[in-house]
Structures are given as structure tokens and as C-alpha cells.
Amino acid sequence: MGCCLSKSKVEPIVASCPQCHKKYDSSVVANIGTELYDHIATVHCPEQGSIECVLCGSTVLSKSSQGYIDHLKKEHNFTAQHENGDVPREITQNVTCPECSETFQSHSADELGNSLYEHITSLHISDQINCSICEDSINPSDYVAHLRQNHDFVIRSEIRVEAPLVTSSNINSLNDAPRPMREGRPIPKPGDKVLCKWGDWQYFDSTILSFDQYKLEYYIEWDDQDPTGRNIPIEHLAVNQSPYEDEIGIGSLVLFHQGRYCANADMGRLSGVRWHQGKITSITAAQDGTKLYSGSHTKSEEDGKWVTYKDYEPNFHNYKLDELRCAPNLFDILEQNAAQQNQELNTLTQCDVYLSYCPSDSQLDVKAGLAEKPEGTNYENTNDPLKIKKDLESLGYKVLSNIRNPHNQELDLNKIVACIKNCKVFVCCISDDYASNDNCRMEMQYAKKTAHKPLIPIIVGDGGWDWQATVVGMLIAGERYIDFKMRDAFDEKFEDLKTQVGNLTDKSGTQAVDTTAKPTTPENTKKDIFISYCWTNSHLSKENNEIKELVGNEWNDPRRIKSLLAKKYNVWLDIEQLTSGQMTGMFEQITTGLINSKVVCAFVSSQYARSENCKMEFQFAAKSLKKPFIPICVGEDMAWTESVIGALVMGSGVPIVDMLDVRKDSHLEKKMEEIMERISEFIQPAEEEVMSDSPPPDYQSAIKSRAPRVGDHVISHHFRHAYYTATILSFNKEDMTYLIQWDDGDPSGRNPRYDQVGLNIEPDEDDIGVGEKVFFPQGQYGGTEGNNTGGVRYHEGVVDSAVERNGVKYFSGHHVRGDDDGKWVTYRGYDYNFHNMTVAELRIAPNAMDALFMPSE
């Protein structure tokens, strides 16, 4: 039996003014849209000045009424017109329960939805019903959520205006309506739906009413109308929204749902879902690649938690990302209030370096009583973060860290936020204790994801490497770090740190910065051979604790082979050449190294083919620079041959040096003879070779680059992971972003990153292989008056298969982003997969090296 959602028989239209709630009825007024807008303009908007929006409290410049009306349309999707299928804000709606035929009627979708929700969940919770729009079979307790999520039917309104009624006749047009974009990590604000702690360590649905920035406390209203416990400290609240994948790792605290609670009619309380605080203990993957999270309750009966509710279990298993919630980052919230800082605080917190560390990793802090010494810790052989701080200060740097209130020695979080915001570089002293410390984790997340500070990770402490599986490890995955764990190596490691800090702060006049030589210059990066490899295939990398798992062995280790080549040739290797902690600087150094090398030794493997940086290096060398390369197969298998790396290698006809079965010294010696012979085809040993001059001035103009140039037509990211056609106006190498002009005239979202654009031309066939990211077309979008003209939507996907039929290659794959990532997935024509697309239909993004060395205009 289906649920009937319909407009009333004669469809009376009632539009109300958001300021004074005066109503206009279509049975009385022919064009209620015109009448309502004229009413707003003449009654509420002065010719000059501003008006306060009653829906969000914003102060809006009226500009003869049009400014306020535009604000209502853009920010609140306010519509009063009844033309071209537009649905007004207030219409009479009927909903009939499919089980008992009770009918609910209202002008407000919010009131109507709440009535239907409470009726179904309280009386019919054990049965199945069919959605009248898509006919899916749904549990009644999930029915209203289904309507809201899949058919744009707002039940518990997230804005203070009614939403359009959903019917089978207008569902497609509503799906193509613009939606709000999810940007950054969610910061709770008044009006947001949240989960809050109540009583005995349980969390329930509520809405934020206000925030006290001094007490760091929210005032909320429970969805079940409970009048108690409405002042919530920030650490006991989470936005009711799916987190991002990089916010959850081993050891992360999350909220997970387990059990329900019943309504209490005598007390006026409604029913709902119980949420609890848990800790992630394992992360696995389903067959389709979806990450599954398992863990356990953080609180027990000993902590006063109620553990006898129905469905209680001490552990939770295989939850998907959208079933979990995360508390907000305190530093993000404090930063939001930073606009109220006075000039004195800003001046006080200006610094060259912010050093983030866990007090338990510092023997000096432990002696000062600021931290407890962890059991079993031995400080004798470790490096104290405060010594690192002191030595940096002795070189003339202003270094701040762990600012404390002088009265109670508690951390002054407001000042710490200001310090991170005003520093030039963020140095994080990572350890197992650091990764398990909430303040340290939030500092690092804020610095990297919100403040976008250059980050130098250094490893300290007496513990192990468990931090690599945590959020902290995920934040620096693939980045170079400095291992400060051993005291005996302090001087060597500090020189490395000093160089990186000097490059990132660019502070002249201090003894910290050596400006006599920078490794990024062509003279210093001029090498015979460039070694391109994946750290996962390096045995020496595993011995240095730079990777968690080795795929390969000590005889086919690229670093070991490099040391053998270096006896006769000048060889470029990342760990010896890279000095910049900034991603842009790293790309520049790698690019310069490739340009100035004579041949590239590419140690290809399945891990290499899956690494974005490795693919970037190889594609830039082989396709853009046309460098000669020697493919050397390492790792454990040949699966890489199906990737874009395989397409380039196999298509080139260059013989492969197979080192998969090299497992002893005699095997290695024989393979080294083969590699040396191949290298000699391109260069002679260094002692017999006179190094050539720098590349000629027109070298860049000869590069075949995938990077768009000024004036090129491209596919570019807009909002919510959708891509549209545009033209390049300029490129900023500092932050690797483009300025574009949309083909449809839209004035918003015009600064995409380098990897969010792609030339709107057919790529080469060897640019695409299994595992490669592409842009593919799916769906159309309609024009918006005064904003855009409509067109084709493109989306980011990954290729799963490539088959050839009658000489034509066909590519199939799936979306890279989903609803959990904030992507809009309910547009007309949406399909998680794409099928049998030719290379002419796909587009690809440039890599960072192509973008940095884009030919000059």
C-alpha cells in the first residue's frame, strides 16, 4: 500500500510575506508573485539603507527592494511566482497514512512532515510501506527521512521557510534546483541540527539556539521537547552530518547510533534514536571499496553510563562513514570568533614558527608539572620538543607553542588559535602521545585544513609508530617528515629542519637562513639520472620507519639501486634533494630535477601506479618533457600494466627491466649490468661527461603540457563536486589556482585548484587507464534567470575497466565523490557508474608539474 502525497484538489496558492506574514491568495490575486514582491518593496524596503532579514538575521542593503528580494531568493530559495512550474512557498498539502488512512493537511511542509513522522513512527514502526514517488519499500521509521533525502521534502526544516511540496510531476524539476554547498569542516551555528549529550552518556537530536563564546557552550532545544539539560559544552556536541573520510582514523572518537527510545506522552516527549560516544579500533573495506568502521563504547557502567537499554552492545561493527558523527574542532570555532580579537592580541601572536607538541613528550614539561610521565617512557635517548624550540629561537626565529593562562596554567585556546593563524610555518612534533591528544590533533587539523599553513612534520617521543594509522597519520600521508626520535642524530636532523624553516619563512637578516644556495636552482639539480619510485617498494624506507608495510625486498629496493648507480653517475633522489615543506615548492623541485636530468629510471609497480605523485612524475617526464625513460619493474606483481602507467610504458615499446624475481646479490649484480647498459645509451659516466648548460630559454615552449593556458576552454569545478565549461583567464602559481570565466555567465566559484580543471579537448588514449581519474559527462542543468544559461554537467570519476571493440577503446567506471563528500547525487540522470565511454567523451586534469611549468604567454 503506497503513501499518497498530493496537492489539494484546486491547488489554492497562498504566498506570505516573510517580514509581516501578510498572505496573498491566488483565488483573489491573479499574479501573487508580482503582488508580493511589490508589497515587500513598498512596505519594508527603504529607497536607501538596509533591512534585517527575519529568516537569518542578516543585514541586507535594500537598494530599492531588489537587494532584499535577491537575498531571499538566493539564500532562502524564496519563490512567490506561480509560473513555469514554480512551486510557491505556502500551498495546501495532504498526506495520507498508508496503514490507517488518517489524513494530515497543512500549508506548511514542516508542520505536515512532523505530524506524519510522529504518527508513522509511533503507530506503525514495525511495518513496511511503499514510497508513492519512487515506489521503494521503506521502513516507516525511515520514510520521512527518505522523502527528505531523495525527494527534497523538508520535514524538520533547516531553514525558517517552508519547502516546496514534492509530487511525481515536479520531482525532476526540483532535483535540478540549486543546492547549498558543503564547504570545509562543519562549524555548529544557531539553527543547525546537532547531536548533544544528555544525562548518562547518551546523545540525542536537537537544534542549536545560541552560542556563548565565553563559556564555549551551546544553548539547544531537544527535538523530543525535553525541557532539561539544554546548556551543552562544545565537547559534548556534534553536527548531525556525515564527517569527511580524513577526519576518522584508528583511535578517533566518534558518535554512533545504537538503540531507540520511546515517546512519553505524559511528559510531552517524542521518540528517537540513541547515539553514543565510541572509539574506532579497526577500519576495513567492503568488496566495493567502501570503508567500514568498527569500535567500542568509550564509556561504561563505571562511568555512569546506562548500559541496560534495548540493543546495547559494548562494540559496534562495520559502520559506514555516513552512520558516524564527529565533534567539531574547537579551534575552528574559536577561529570563527577571531574577528573580535583586538590588535594587541594579533600583534602578540605574530610569529615565525608555531611548534605543536604533546607535553608528555617533553621531559621539561613533566618536571614542571605540566604533564604526567607516561608509564615506561625513557627520556634519555629522545629529543625534547622544547630544546628544538630553544635552538630555533637562538637562530633569530620567534617561536610560540602551548600558550598557557598565567593564572591557572591551563592552555589558552584563544591565543593558540591566533598563534597558528598568524604563524608562517607550523611544526608538529608527532608521536603516539601526540596522535592520542585531542588538543594536538585539533591544532594539526586546524593548521592544515582550515588555516592552510605550511606544515613540517617531525617525529619525536619514545613510543612506536601507531600514530600512522590515526587521523594525524592520514593528514601527513605521503609527505616527507624528519625523524627526531634519536638524540644522537639531533644535529643532523636539526640542520634539515633549519633549512626547511628557512625556506618557508624566507626570513632575511637572520643566521637561520642560508641564502647562498637553494636546491631548486637548475645548477644544483642538474643530474644524469632521475629516480622515480614509490616509497612502499623501498626496503630502506621500511627500515627507517618511513612506511608501514614493504612491498618488495632488499635486492630490488630503488634506493639501494640508486646508491649503486651513484658510483658512476650523478643521481637525483627525493630524500636527498627535497627541502621544501610546501607542496608547491616540492613540485617545483621535482619538476626542475626532471627537466635537468638526462634519463629517468622509473621503478614501476602496482603501488607506483596507484600513487598520484608517482603518476604525476612519470606522465610529466614521458609525455610533457619527452624524456627517455627506463622502466624497472619492482614490487610483487604486474597488475600495474593495466593502469595509465602501463599504457604509457607498453605503448612506448621501451623494454622493461624485470626485477620481480631478484632475491639475492648475484641476481642484483646481473640486473645492474642490464640497467647500466641501458643508461649508457643516453649518457656517459660523470667523470667522462662535461655537464651541459641549463636548458635553452625556449625549453618550456617545447613542452607538451596538459595544463590549460590563458584563453583555453576547460572543464572546471564549481560547487558540490560538479564540473562545467569555462575559459581560463589567469593562473596563480603561488596557490596553484586558476581564475576562470564560466561559459554560462555564472559569477560564482571562479577560482578552482589546478587539479579541478581539465582541457576541454580529447585526451590521448595513453592518458587513460584503469585507476585513472577522469571527468565524464552525466546530466544537464537548466538556466537560472540572471545567473546562468544552463548546460552539461561533468563529474570526477575513476576508470574501472577498459575494453577494446572493433579498434575502439571503451572506458567504464564510477563517481569518485558521493553524498558523504557533499556531492549532489539526486540530479536527473544520476548514476553511480558510467559505462562504455570513448576517449573523446572524457577529459583529464593536468598534474601539478604541468601547471607549474605551463608555457609562458
PDB file of N, CA and C in Angstrom, residues 23-104:
ATOM      1  N   LYS A  23      -0.689  37.545   3.731  1.00  0.00           N
ATOM      2  CA  LYS A  23      -0.878  36.463   2.774  1.00  0.00           C
ATOM      3  C   LYS A  23      -1.568  36.978   1.503  1.00  0.00           C
ATOM      4  N   TYR A  24      -1.174  36.359   0.378  1.00  0.00           N
ATOM      5  CA  TYR A  24      -1.799  36.633  -0.913  1.00  0.00           C
ATOM      6  C   TYR A  24      -2.313  35.324  -1.464  1.00  0.00           C
ATOM      7  N   ASP A  25      -3.615  35.272  -1.754  1.00  0.00           N
ATOM      8  CA  ASP A  25      -4.293  34.048  -2.186  1.00  0.00           C
ATOM      9  C   ASP A  25      -4.531  34.107  -3.691  1.00  0.00           C
ATOM     10  N   SER A  26      -4.203  33.023  -4.422  1.00  0.00           N
ATOM     11  CA  SER A  26      -4.342  33.015  -5.879  1.00  0.00           C
ATOM     12  C   SER A  26      -5.800  33.077  -6.330  1.00  0.00           C
ATOM     13  N   SER A  27      -6.713  32.703  -5.430  1.00  0.00           N
ATOM     14  CA  SER A  27      -8.124  32.792  -5.813  1.00  0.00           C
ATOM     15  C   SER A  27      -8.616  34.235  -5.792  1.00  0.00           C
ATOM     16  N   VAL A  28      -7.821  35.120  -5.194  1.00  0.00           N
ATOM     17  CA  VAL A  28      -8.177  36.534  -5.112  1.00  0.00           C
ATOM     18  C   VAL A  28      -7.270  37.382  -5.994  1.00  0.00           C
ATOM     19  N   VAL A  29      -5.942  37.074  -5.967  1.00  0.00           N
ATOM     20  CA  VAL A  29      -4.962  37.850  -6.725  1.00  0.00           C
ATOM     21  C   VAL A  29      -4.430  36.991  -7.863  1.00  0.00           C
ATOM     22  N   ALA A  30      -4.490  37.487  -9.102  1.00  0.00           N
ATOM     23  CA  ALA A  30      -4.087  36.691 -10.260  1.00  0.00           C
ATOM     24  C   ALA A  30      -2.595  36.392 -10.265  1.00  0.00           C
ATOM     25  N   ASN A  31      -1.792  37.414 -10.046  1.00  0.00           N
ATOM     26  CA  ASN A  31      -0.336  37.219 -10.067  1.00  0.00           C
ATOM     27  C   ASN A  31       0.212  37.502  -8.681  1.00  0.00           C
ATOM     28  N   ILE A  32       0.205  36.458  -7.835  1.00  0.00           N
ATOM     29  CA  ILE A  32       0.590  36.690  -6.445  1.00  0.00           C
ATOM     30  C   ILE A  32       2.067  37.017  -6.308  1.00  0.00           C
ATOM     31  N   GLY A  33       2.896  36.521  -7.268  1.00  0.00           N
ATOM     32  CA  GLY A  33       4.319  36.833  -7.188  1.00  0.00           C
ATOM     33  C   GLY A  33       4.561  38.325  -7.301  1.00  0.00           C
ATOM     34  N   THR A  34       3.967  38.946  -8.315  1.00  0.00           N
ATOM     35  CA  THR A  34       4.147  40.389  -8.516  1.00  0.00           C
ATOM     36  C   THR A  34       3.617  41.174  -7.325  1.00  0.00           C
ATOM     37  N   GLU A  35       2.441  40.777  -6.832  1.00  0.00           N
ATOM     38  CA  GLU A  35       1.835  41.489  -5.708  1.00  0.00           C
ATOM     39  C   GLU A  35       2.699  41.389  -4.455  1.00  0.00           C
ATOM     40  N   LEU A  36       3.228  40.181  -4.196  1.00  0.00           N
ATOM     41  CA  LEU A  36       4.038  40.002  -3.002  1.00  0.00           C
ATOM     42  C   LEU A  36       5.331  40.806  -3.078  1.00  0.00           C
ATOM     43  N   TYR A  37       6.012  40.761  -4.223  1.00  0.00           N
ATOM     44  CA  TYR A  37       7.259  41.500  -4.355  1.00  0.00           C
ATOM     45  C   TYR A  37       7.028  43.009  -4.298  1.00  0.00           C
ATOM     46  N   ASP A  38       5.906  43.471  -4.877  1.00  0.00           N
ATOM     47  CA  ASP A  38       5.571  44.896  -4.769  1.00  0.00           C
ATOM     48  C   ASP A  38       5.321  45.269  -3.313  1.00  0.00           C
ATOM     49  N   HIS A  39       4.670  44.362  -2.580  1.00  0.00           N
ATOM     50  CA  HIS A  39       4.407  44.615  -1.166  1.00  0.00           C
ATOM     51  C   HIS A  39       5.723  44.753  -0.384  1.00  0.00           C
ATOM     52  N   ILE A  40       6.680  43.822  -0.600  1.00  0.00           N
ATOM     53  CA  ILE A  40       7.972  43.877   0.094  1.00  0.00           C
ATOM     54  C   ILE A  40       8.693  45.176  -0.241  1.00  0.00           C
ATOM     55  N   ALA A  41       8.669  45.532  -1.532  1.00  0.00           N
ATOM     56  CA  ALA A  41       9.405  46.712  -1.973  1.00  0.00           C
ATOM     57  C   ALA A  41       8.834  47.997  -1.381  1.00  0.00           C
ATOM     58  N   THR A  42       7.521  48.127  -1.337  1.00  0.00           N
ATOM     59  CA  THR A  42       6.915  49.394  -0.920  1.00  0.00           C
ATOM     60  C   THR A  42       6.770  49.511   0.593  1.00  0.00           C
ATOM     61  N   VAL A  43       6.553  48.377   1.283  1.00  0.00           N
ATOM     62  CA  VAL A  43       6.274  48.436   2.718  1.00  0.00           C
ATOM     63  C   VAL A  43       7.531  48.278   3.562  1.00  0.00           C
ATOM     64  N   HIS A  44       8.449  47.389   3.138  1.00  0.00           N
ATOM     65  CA  HIS A  44       9.552  47.009   4.021  1.00  0.00           C
ATOM     66  C   HIS A  44      10.932  47.521   3.598  1.00  0.00           C
ATOM     67  N   CYS A  45      11.097  47.952   2.361  1.00  0.00           N
ATOM     68  CA  CYS A  45      12.432  48.324   1.891  1.00  0.00           C
ATOM     69  C   CYS A  45      12.538  49.817   1.613  1.00  0.00           C
ATOM     70  N   PRO A  46      13.348  50.535   2.380  1.00  0.00           N
ATOM     71  CA  PRO A  46      13.568  51.955   2.078  1.00  0.00           C
ATOM     72  C   PRO A  46      14.362  52.107   0.796  1.00  0.00           C
ATOM     73  N   GLU A  47      14.255  53.269   0.166  1.00  0.00           N
ATOM     74  CA  GLU A  47      14.979  53.522  -1.069  1.00  0.00           C
ATOM     75  C   GLU A  47      16.490  53.400  -0.835  1.00  0.00           C
ATOM     76  N   GLN A  48      16.953  53.935   0.273  1.00  0.00           N
ATOM     77  CA  GLN A  48      18.364  53.831   0.643  1.00  0.00           C
ATOM     78  C   GLN A  48      18.438  53.202   2.034  1.00  0.00           C
ATOM     79  N   GLY A  49      19.470  52.453   2.290  1.00  0.00           N
ATOM     80  CA  GLY A  49      19.610  51.872   3.617  1.00  0.00           C
ATOM     81  C   GLY A  49      19.565  50.363   3.575  1.00  0.00           C
ATOM     82  N   SER A  50      19.218  49.754   4.709  1.00  0.00           N
ATOM     83  CA  SER A  50      19.273  48.303   4.810  1.00  0.00           C
ATOM     84  C   SER A  50      18.068  47.786   5.576  1.00  0.00           C
ATOM     85  N   ILE A  51      17.906  46.454   5.523  1.00  0.00           N
ATOM     86  CA  ILE A  51      16.810  45.793   6.215  1.00  0.00           C
ATOM     87  C   ILE A  51      17.363  44.518   6.827  1.00  0.00           C
ATOM     88  N   GLU A  52      16.854  44.147   7.983  1.00  0.00           N
ATOM     89  CA  GLU A  52      17.285  42.911   8.627  1.00  0.00           C
ATOM     90  C   GLU A  52      16.381  41.777   8.198  1.00  0.00           C
ATOM     91  N   CYS A  53      16.970  40.723   7.621  1.00  0.00           N
ATOM     92  CA  CYS A  53      16.199  39.562   7.171  1.00  0.00           C
ATOM     93  C   CYS A  53      15.692  38.791   8.401  1.00  0.00           C
ATOM     94  N   VAL A  54      14.399  38.549   8.445  1.00  0.00           N
ATOM     95  CA  VAL A  54      13.841  37.847   9.607  1.00  0.00           C
ATOM     96  C   VAL A  54      14.148  36.352   9.571  1.00  0.00           C
ATOM     97  N   LEU A  55      14.576  35.847   8.422  1.00  0.00           N
ATOM     98  CA  LEU A  55      14.822  34.417   8.317  1.00  0.00           C
ATOM     99  C   LEU A  55      16.202  34.026   8.832  1.00  0.00           C
ATOM    100  N   CYS A  56      17.219  34.892   8.611  1.00  0.00           N
ATOM    101  CA  CYS A  56      18.570  34.547   9.051  1.00  0.00           C
ATOM    102  C   CYS A  56      19.235  35.634   9.876  1.00  0.00           C
ATOM    103  N   GLY A  57      18.578  36.804  10.006  1.00  0.00           N
ATOM    104  CA  GLY A  57      19.134  37.876  10.818  1.00  0.00           C
ATOM    105  C   GLY A  57      20.176  38.719  10.123  1.00  0.00           C
ATOM    106  N   SER A  58      20.486  38.416   8.841  1.00  0.00           N
ATOM    107  CA  SER A  58      21.498  39.186   8.127  1.00  0.00           C
ATOM    108  C   SER A  58      21.003  40.593   7.832  1.00  0.00           C
ATOM    109  N   THR A  59      21.932  41.538   7.832  1.00  0.00           N
ATOM    110  CA  THR A  59      21.626  42.908   7.417  1.00  0.00           C
ATOM    111  C   THR A  59      21.887  43.007   5.925  1.00  0.00           C
ATOM    112  N   VAL A  60      20.852  43.373   5.163  1.00  0.00           N
ATOM    113  CA  VAL A  60      20.924  43.356   3.706  1.00  0.00           C
ATOM    114  C   VAL A  60      20.670  44.760   3.183  1.00  0.00           C
ATOM    115  N   LEU A  61      21.518  45.229   2.270  1.00  0.00           N
ATOM    116  CA  LEU A  61      21.275  46.506   1.613  1.00  0.00           C
ATOM    117  C   LEU A  61      20.044  46.373   0.730  1.00  0.00           C
ATOM    118  N   SER A  62      19.059  47.243   0.935  1.00  0.00           N
ATOM    119  CA  SER A  62      17.792  47.084   0.215  1.00  0.00           C
ATOM    120  C   SER A  62      17.913  47.468  -1.250  1.00  0.00           C
ATOM    121  N   LYS A  63      18.624  48.572  -1.551  1.00  0.00           N
ATOM    122  CA  LYS A  63      18.787  49.032  -2.939  1.00  0.00           C
ATOM    123  C   LYS A  63      17.452  49.008  -3.671  1.00  0.00           C
ATOM    124  N   SER A  64      16.520  49.758  -3.163  1.00  0.00           N
ATOM    125  CA  SER A  64      15.193  49.872  -3.774  1.00  0.00           C
ATOM    126  C   SER A  64      14.504  48.521  -3.872  1.00  0.00           C
ATOM    127  N   SER A  65      14.621  47.723  -2.836  1.00  0.00           N
ATOM    128  CA  SER A  65      13.934  46.443  -2.650  1.00  0.00           C
ATOM    129  C   SER A  65      14.594  45.265  -3.350  1.00  0.00           C
ATOM    130  N   GLN A  66      15.236  45.484  -4.499  1.00  0.00           N
ATOM    131  CA  GLN A  66      15.730  44.342  -5.260  1.00  0.00           C
ATOM    132  C   GLN A  66      16.813  43.569  -4.505  1.00  0.00           C
ATOM    133  N   GLY A  67      17.636  44.294  -3.734  1.00  0.00           N
ATOM    134  CA  GLY A  67      18.686  43.618  -2.977  1.00  0.00           C
ATOM    135  C   GLY A  67      18.121  42.630  -1.986  1.00  0.00           C
ATOM    136  N   TYR A  68      17.066  43.014  -1.290  1.00  0.00           N
ATOM    137  CA  TYR A  68      16.472  42.122  -0.296  1.00  0.00           C
ATOM    138  C   TYR A  68      15.763  40.952  -0.966  1.00  0.00           C
ATOM    139  N   ILE A  69      15.071  41.209  -2.038  1.00  0.00           N
ATOM    140  CA  ILE A  69      14.380  40.131  -2.745  1.00  0.00           C
ATOM    141  C   ILE A  69      15.389  39.136  -3.311  1.00  0.00           C
ATOM    142  N   ASP A  70      16.514  39.649  -3.863  1.00  0.00           N
ATOM    143  CA  ASP A  70      17.557  38.757  -4.358  1.00  0.00           C
ATOM    144  C   ASP A  70      18.123  37.910  -3.220  1.00  0.00           C
ATOM    145  N   HIS A  71      18.279  38.525  -2.026  1.00  0.00           N
ATOM    146  CA  HIS A  71      18.772  37.779  -0.863  1.00  0.00           C
ATOM    147  C   HIS A  71      17.816  36.643  -0.510  1.00  0.00           C
ATOM    148  N   LEU A  72      16.503  36.931  -0.525  1.00  0.00           N
ATOM    149  CA  LEU A  72      15.511  35.900  -0.205  1.00  0.00           C
ATOM    150  C   LEU A  72      15.575  34.750  -1.204  1.00  0.00           C
ATOM    151  N   LYS A  73      15.733  35.097  -2.469  1.00  0.00           N
ATOM    152  CA  LYS A  73      15.775  34.064  -3.497  1.00  0.00           C
ATOM    153  C   LYS A  73      17.029  33.207  -3.380  1.00  0.00           C
ATOM    154  N   LYS A  74      18.192  33.892  -3.211  1.00  0.00           N
ATOM    155  CA  LYS A  74      19.465  33.176  -3.234  1.00  0.00           C
ATOM    156  C   LYS A  74      19.718  32.386  -1.964  1.00  0.00           C
ATOM    157  N   GLU A  75      19.499  33.036  -0.805  1.00  0.00           N
ATOM    158  CA  GLU A  75      19.859  32.406   0.458  1.00  0.00           C
ATOM    159  C   GLU A  75      18.763  31.504   1.018  1.00  0.00           C
ATOM    160  N   HIS A  76      17.515  31.772   0.664  1.00  0.00           N
ATOM    161  CA  HIS A  76      16.407  31.018   1.274  1.00  0.00           C
ATOM    162  C   HIS A  76      15.492  30.359   0.248  1.00  0.00           C
ATOM    163  N   ASN A  77      15.920  30.394  -1.037  1.00  0.00           N
ATOM    164  CA  ASN A  77      15.142  29.729  -2.090  1.00  0.00           C
ATOM    165  C   ASN A  77      13.683  30.176  -2.065  1.00  0.00           C
ATOM    166  N   PHE A  78      13.460  31.465  -1.807  1.00  0.00           N
ATOM    167  CA  PHE A  78      12.118  32.005  -1.657  1.00  0.00           C
ATOM    168  C   PHE A  78      11.485  32.224  -3.023  1.00  0.00           C
ATOM    169  N   THR A  79      10.336  31.656  -3.239  1.00  0.00           N
ATOM    170  CA  THR A  79       9.635  31.796  -4.514  1.00  0.00           C
ATOM    171  C   THR A  79       8.175  32.162  -4.262  1.00  0.00           C
ATOM    172  N   ALA A  80       7.692  33.156  -4.972  1.00  0.00           N
ATOM    173  CA  ALA A  80       6.292  33.524  -4.816  1.00  0.00           C
ATOM    174  C   ALA A  80       5.562  33.471  -6.144  1.00  0.00           C
ATOM    175  N   GLN A  81       6.253  33.102  -7.205  1.00  0.00           N
ATOM    176  CA  GLN A  81       5.643  33.096  -8.529  1.00  0.00           C
ATOM    177  C   GLN A  81       4.971  31.754  -8.800  1.00  0.00           C
ATOM    178  N   HIS A  82       3.894  31.787  -9.576  1.00  0.00           N
ATOM    179  CA  HIS A  82       3.200  30.556  -9.968  1.00  0.00           C
ATOM    180  C   HIS A  82       3.194  30.500 -11.488  1.00  0.00           C
ATOM    181  N   GLU A  83       4.392  30.290 -12.027  1.00  0.00           N
ATOM    182  CA  GLU A  83       4.525  30.234 -13.472  1.00  0.00           C
ATOM    183  C   GLU A  83       5.689  29.321 -13.809  1.00  0.00           C
ATOM    184  N   ASN A  84       5.635  28.716 -15.007  1.00  0.00           N
ATOM    185  CA  ASN A  84       6.682  27.796 -15.469  1.00  0.00           C
ATOM    186  C   ASN A  84       6.936  26.656 -14.487  1.00  0.00           C
ATOM    187  N   GLY A  85       5.891  26.245 -13.787  1.00  0.00           N
ATOM    188  CA  GLY A  85       6.058  25.106 -12.896  1.00  0.00           C
ATOM    189  C   GLY A  85       6.630  25.439 -11.548  1.00  0.00           C
ATOM    190  N   ASP A  86       6.921  26.734 -11.262  1.00  0.00           N
ATOM    191  CA  ASP A  86       7.458  27.084  -9.958  1.00  0.00           C
ATOM    192  C   ASP A  86       6.452  26.756  -8.874  1.00  0.00           C
ATOM    193  N   VAL A  87       6.912  26.281  -7.747  1.00  0.00           N
ATOM    194  CA  VAL A  87       6.041  25.926  -6.634  1.00  0.00           C
ATOM    195  C   VAL A  87       6.183  26.982  -5.550  1.00  0.00           C
ATOM    196  N   PRO A  88       5.112  27.622  -5.131  1.00  0.00           N
ATOM    197  CA  PRO A  88       5.217  28.675  -4.137  1.00  0.00           C
ATOM    198  C   PRO A  88       5.547  28.123  -2.760  1.00  0.00           C
ATOM    199  N   ARG A  89       5.830  29.031  -1.846  1.00  0.00           N
ATOM    200  CA  ARG A  89       6.269  28.631  -0.535  1.00  0.00           C
ATOM    201  C   ARG A  89       5.156  28.094   0.347  1.00  0.00           C
ATOM    202  N   GLU A  90       3.938  28.544   0.192  1.00  0.00           N
ATOM    203  CA  GLU A  90       2.853  28.012   1.019  1.00  0.00           C
ATOM    204  C   GLU A  90       1.740  27.511   0.117  1.00  0.00           C
ATOM    205  N   ILE A  91       1.486  26.218   0.164  1.00  0.00           N
ATOM    206  CA  ILE A  91       0.399  25.617  -0.592  1.00  0.00           C
ATOM    207  C   ILE A  91      -0.272  24.590   0.295  1.00  0.00           C
ATOM    208  N   THR A  92      -1.514  24.331   0.046  1.00  0.00           N
ATOM    209  CA  THR A  92      -2.225  23.338   0.834  1.00  0.00           C
ATOM    210  C   THR A  92      -1.749  21.948   0.430  1.00  0.00           C
ATOM    211  N   GLN A  93      -1.359  21.138   1.412  1.00  0.00           N
ATOM    212  CA  GLN A  93      -0.833  19.816   1.131  1.00  0.00           C
ATOM    213  C   GLN A  93      -1.577  18.773   1.968  1.00  0.00           C
ATOM    214  N   ASN A  94      -1.756  17.596   1.389  1.00  0.00           N
ATOM    215  CA  ASN A  94      -2.369  16.468   2.084  1.00  0.00           C
ATOM    216  C   ASN A  94      -1.389  15.308   2.109  1.00  0.00           C
ATOM    217  N   VAL A  95      -1.311  14.625   3.237  1.00  0.00           N
ATOM    218  CA  VAL A  95      -0.581  13.373   3.327  1.00  0.00           C
ATOM    219  C   VAL A  95      -1.487  12.365   4.016  1.00  0.00           C
ATOM    220  N   THR A  96      -1.639  11.191   3.387  1.00  0.00           N
ATOM    221  CA  THR A  96      -2.490  10.141   3.945  1.00  0.00           C
ATOM    222  C   THR A  96      -1.628   8.974   4.398  1.00  0.00           C
ATOM    223  N   CYS A  97      -1.807   8.554   5.642  1.00  0.00           N
ATOM    224  CA  CYS A  97      -1.069   7.407   6.145  1.00  0.00           C
ATOM    225  C   CYS A  97      -1.508   6.155   5.387  1.00  0.00           C
ATOM    226  N   PRO A  98      -0.577   5.370   4.845  1.00  0.00           N
ATOM    227  CA  PRO A  98      -0.937   4.193   4.049  1.00  0.00           C
ATOM    228  C   PRO A  98      -1.513   3.046   4.863  1.00  0.00           C
ATOM    229  N   GLU A  99      -1.344   3.097   6.195  1.00  0.00           N
ATOM    230  CA  GLU A  99      -1.799   1.990   7.025  1.00  0.00           C
ATOM    231  C   GLU A  99      -3.207   2.207   7.565  1.00  0.00           C
ATOM    232  N   CYS A 100      -3.475   3.415   8.073  1.00  0.00           N
ATOM    233  CA  CYS A 100      -4.783   3.651   8.704  1.00  0.00           C
ATOM    234  C   CYS A 100      -5.588   4.731   7.999  1.00  0.00           C
ATOM    235  N   SER A 101      -5.037   5.313   6.913  1.00  0.00           N
ATOM    236  CA  SER A 101      -5.712   6.306   6.080  1.00  0.00           C
ATOM    237  C   SER A 101      -5.990   7.623   6.780  1.00  0.00           C
ATOM    238  N   GLU A 102      -5.379   7.847   7.944  1.00  0.00           N
ATOM    239  CA  GLU A 102      -5.537   9.148   8.585  1.00  0.00           C
ATOM    240  C   GLU A 102      -4.879  10.207   7.707  1.00  0.00           C
ATOM    241  N   THR A 103      -5.578  11.334   7.509  1.00  0.00           N
ATOM    242  CA  THR A 103      -5.101  12.391   6.611  1.00  0.00           C
ATOM    243  C   THR A 103      -4.617  13.591   7.414  1.00  0.00           C
ATOM    244  N   PHE A 104      -3.467  14.123   7.004  1.00  0.00           N
ATOM    245  CA  PHE A 104      -2.904  15.330   7.616  1.00  0.00           C
ATOM    246  C   PHE A 104      -2.892  16.423   6.558  1.00  0.00           C
TER     247      PHE A 104
END
